[in-house]
Amino acid sequence: MESGGGARRGRMVIDPKVRQVGFVTPGEQDGPAGVSSSSAQVNAPDSPAPVMIPPAPRVAVPAAADHSPPKPAAPVPIPPRSPPLPPRNFDAEDEMPLGSYNPGGEGVLAGSPNSSYGKASSEKAEIGDLSPTMVAELNSSMMEMSLERSKYELPVPEKENESTADVISERVEVPAINNNEGPENDARQRKLKDRTSKAERRALQESQRAAKEAARASAAVAKAKPPPQKKDGSNEKKGVDKKPVDKSGEKDKKKEVVVPEKDKRKDAPAPRLQFDDEQKVAKARRRAIVEQTTETKHRVELFRHLPQFVPPTQLQALEEKYLQNDTMHIHPAVYQVGLKYLTWDIVGGNARCVAMLEAFKEMIRDYTTPPQKVMSRDLTAKINSHVSFLSTCRPLSISMGNAIRSFKLKIGKLRDTLTEAEAKSSLVSHLETFAQEKIILADKEIVKHAVTKIIDGDVVLTHGFSCVVEMVLSHAHSIGKKFRVVVVDSRPRLEGRILLRSLLAQGLKCTYTHINAVTYIMQEVTKVFLGAASILANGTVYSRVGTAAAAMVAHGYRVPVMICCETYKFHERVQLDSICSNELGDPDALVGVAGRKEFRELVGWDESEHLRLLNLTYDATPADYVSMIITEHGMVPPTSVPVILREYRKEPIL
Amino acid sequence: MGDEYQVVVVAGGSSKDLFPLVSKDVPKALLPIGNRPLLSYVLDLLEDSNLNNVSVVVAGHESGVRVGSWIAEAYHDRLQVEVSTVSEESGTADALRSVAHRLSSENVLVVSGDMVCDVPLGAIASSHKRQRAGLTALLCPRTPGEGCEASAGGVGTKEKAKQLAAADVIGLDSARHRLLYVASGSQLGKEVKVPLCLMREAGQVELHTDLLDAHLYAFNRELMLEALERNEKFKSIKRDLVPHIVRSQLKHGRVEGTLSCSAYVAGKARYCARVNTIEAYGDINRDVAGDAIYLTGYTVSGMNNVIHPSAQTGAKTAIGPQCIIGEGSELGEKCSVKRSVVGRHCRIGSNVKVINSVVMNHVTLEDGCLVQNSVICSNVYLQERVTLKDCQVGCGYVIGVGAEHRSEALAKKEKMPINYQFLQ
């Protein structure tokens, strides 16, 4: 048991990210083992896309299996599911997961994930209402899953090895994640912490790392199997390549020591600004580039922590500063983009991201390093101030956040040996490739996948206006599929009309209705295609408000819900509701009714003591309601989002 | 940042509207407003917005030389200004044509030289760019009555009526601030004709008469030059070019792209006025000495007035709030100056009352004069006990002892060489 556990532990450590979210996903309860094993089956060692699930028609919708008889004629191909696993003996396995979660020995600990602990603890708090048995079940199933995986992903390089320091230091704050998984270990851990001084711990850590290093080197040499993912391989190679550069082991060590400090800072992201925290807001305001005088009088209590809507009056104030030469030096291109965000002239995750990248390109082209400054440092600061300008115009979308993160990473990685012109051109090309690969080509790929899901005679429902969904529909039409589209729209933005216009222009048959009729119209719908602003690690779809309602109704009618989303919009965050992170729209947009001037009940609403208007921009659709997420890497169930995050988004995290 | 825009300042020449204040020797651009040449307000505004590439077009050769030498002295290290001249008779559109070859930037800001305003030009520039407009016009909310209150009551209402009659009709799409229709008040008859295609295109048009066209436009250069080239008859920017572009935006089907026209409506708190009439000249001087004193850059004393340290005042002389007294002026005893601007090196005797007036430089007012609601140009000599009400006195005019004038424009017939001190 001990040795077996050890071996397993060693492998368990390699894929910690699944743990990060897996047991929170509500969908897991249906049978995570099934899903994971199926994905594992496909996950052949040299498969380029480990999460690609071949379409298999005529299988019941997974969620439907529990509550109702499966729809016999469900035309949607859904991921095949392996037969349910035999009931597991929880008692026997009780000690096992401990290896991965709370490794007893420090040696294993060294390979623990870097950022997952903090998150895990917060998740823990969020799922506090789950019964302990459920947690246990989840954990054990998780365990199962990772076991399965580990067969195929053998010696994955421990890329997390730099993060040892923070793991140790964070350890104390982290409660035991598994109640049943060995409190004695934790106690030991704590005791160790109490007993040893900081220096001692550092030394211990150091020695462990050295040991680990050696182990890794040997593993790299004696690697029997090729790495399961190409990216893994390249990463590994990079690591190996880097090594010979600094020849002395001591130097290497020193470097290693320094890194965790940096990493620590990076890994503990500053908590998001809560806008009901007056002190913090005041502080932020002092630092803010743009004077924010927008104290909304009537905030909705539950949403006080969100950045309040930027009213159009801000536009004038901002525009007036356009040509003035003040300290912030926002590049005009970025300025223009910011103003367009503010006026909502540019909307939608992709459009906003592309516009921002274009503006950054302009900025980089016009950039010259000031004398006696390092380009990467100065540019990072500049980008930061530009980004904070953009976020004062409108809160950043998750897509933009991801793009900014990868861009800043690129800046940080610029070698000093490059001349300024070379550095600039490499940055510009980075921005170009990001826009090209992650957005434009990704969209094409999504369209290719999604079109296979539309068959003749379908009635496709969509909500609002998602550019990817539009592309899917128009492409399906252009290749001669016969189907009908139901465009469901919602006030106050009425974006669906844009979609409707373009679909009608192409000659598609359309039905237009508002979201309050969705329960009726859903009866005739066979498929639902929706866009997303982001997909979170627990499979929650974060999208324009109304999406959740549409998806829920579709789920209720056993209509498959397919979400089209590029993977660059995926986010590691976990969110269970639409409250903790959202964006507030213009409350005044709710006041008027187009074409009904006599509706004046809400005019002057802000003078009323008892009235609050809430115009939310996004909502969160639980993973339960989502049958499939269509990404450029293939079609995956929502439970596989962490896999994509882990396998395809290494660079930004590292 | 400023490189995106080139600026053309149409400074005018010796406008007839402002007779007798303006002559060949005092071009409109150099008319003192709060003891500063009119053009300096525009140039300072440009400087604030980092718009460094400026062309100033002056009508009339002589005026051009004067303006040029003044700019060269005052702005040689601050702005890159090129002064060119066109003939006296040419209109503003001709002025634009004359500098067309010099324009190279994507957008061109055309500013009237007689504007006194504090609307940041960046706002117009940015709004123009954001909406990718072909034309953006600055519109200011008209404040009816404000100008009239300053002048005497009876005249005010009449003036107001005249103003409203001459008001431009401006059609806006209120949601997006698009400029859909322009008709200048002077050309307009009793009825406003709104083309049907406009209603079809925009759905809803708000017609405003409460907006003042500040004669500040941001043009897309190609669009502007093309329109100017095609229509050689165009004389005026405001009357011909702008309405043409506004009309043509509707012809091209959908009003998208760079052809659309937008309007930037300045906030109510902003000051914006044009010196295009004698009344306006007086009003603006009073505003600049009063509430809009920040435009001049003078430091205001505790008494809410600006008195140059070198100015001398006699005993028992009262200088009220909202007054400006220029450099080296001397006031005798028991004088009273209220809501007026007195220029440089004036000699004012004892017992003189100057109320609601503008007195330019090197003016001599002998004892016992009373000047009310008037404008007195440079080098005027008023002998003892002259009374002026609602008068304009041209340069170098001499008024005899005890004369009394009401509502008159007094000017010399023949020109006399006069030594102007504006350049100092």
Tab-separated table of C-alpha atoms in Angstrom, chain A residues 315-326 328-333 335-343 345 362 501 597, chain B residues 1-2 4-5 48-51 109 119-132 176 204 254 264-267 270:
chain	number	residue	atom	x	y	z
A	315	LEU	CA	-17.620	60.391	-22.585
A	316	GLN	CA	-17.533	64.108	-22.883
A	317	ALA	CA	-15.070	64.455	-20.058
A	318	LEU	CA	-12.871	61.863	-21.655
A	319	GLU	CA	-13.090	63.299	-25.122
A	320	GLU	CA	-12.123	66.694	-23.900
A	321	LYS	CA	-8.860	65.329	-22.686
A	322	TYR	CA	-8.098	63.676	-25.973
A	323	LEU	CA	-5.430	65.931	-27.386
A	324	GLN	CA	-4.217	67.317	-24.135
A	325	ASN	CA	-0.750	66.531	-23.128
A	326	ASP	CA	-1.030	65.203	-19.654
A	328	MET	CA	-0.755	59.573	-18.798
A	329	HIS	CA	-0.019	59.730	-22.531
A	330	ILE	CA	-2.642	57.363	-23.673
A	331	HIS	CA	-1.967	56.540	-27.265
A	332	PRO	CA	-4.655	57.997	-29.524
A	333	ALA	CA	-5.491	54.639	-31.026
A	335	TYR	CA	-7.971	56.273	-26.626
A	336	GLN	CA	-10.305	55.868	-29.531
A	337	VAL	CA	-10.885	52.223	-28.761
A	338	GLY	CA	-11.605	53.090	-25.151
A	339	LEU	CA	-14.143	55.663	-26.157
A	340	LYS	CA	-15.784	53.173	-28.436
A	341	TYR	CA	-16.061	50.742	-25.552
A	342	LEU	CA	-17.628	53.473	-23.532
A	343	THR	CA	-20.209	54.279	-26.150
A	345	ASP	CA	-19.848	51.069	-30.405
A	362	GLU	CA	-0.413	50.965	-33.230
A	501	ARG	CA	-30.836	41.283	-40.497
A	597	LYS	CA	-43.831	57.329	-25.436
B	1	MET	CA	-0.804	63.331	-30.890
B	2	GLY	CA	-1.544	66.549	-32.606
B	4	GLU	CA	-3.287	63.693	-36.827
B	5	TYR	CA	-4.843	67.040	-37.414
B	48	ASP	CA	-3.562	73.753	-25.405
B	49	SER	CA	-4.652	70.897	-27.583
B	50	ASN	CA	-1.181	70.293	-28.982
B	51	LEU	CA	-2.315	71.163	-32.451
B	109	LEU	CA	-9.717	71.221	-38.425
B	119	VAL	CA	-14.358	73.941	-25.710
B	120	PRO	CA	-11.373	71.630	-25.803
B	121	LEU	CA	-10.581	70.921	-29.414
B	122	GLY	CA	-9.543	67.427	-28.447
B	123	ALA	CA	-13.172	66.684	-27.824
B	124	ILE	CA	-14.130	67.518	-31.367
B	125	ALA	CA	-11.108	65.788	-32.775
B	126	SER	CA	-11.807	62.680	-30.798
B	127	SER	CA	-15.494	62.640	-31.520
B	128	HIS	CA	-14.728	63.088	-35.191
B	129	LYS	CA	-12.363	60.193	-35.190
B	130	ARG	CA	-14.475	57.944	-33.053
B	131	GLN	CA	-17.426	58.237	-35.377
B	132	ARG	CA	-15.228	58.161	-38.449
B	176	ARG	CA	-25.981	59.608	-31.896
B	204	GLN	CA	-36.357	60.875	-36.434
B	254	ARG	CA	-26.611	54.200	-45.947
B	264	TYR	CA	-20.366	67.822	-31.203
B	265	VAL	CA	-22.649	69.656	-28.867
B	266	ALA	CA	-20.650	71.448	-26.236
B	267	GLY	CA	-21.719	71.333	-22.640
B	270	ARG	CA	-18.656	75.936	-21.861
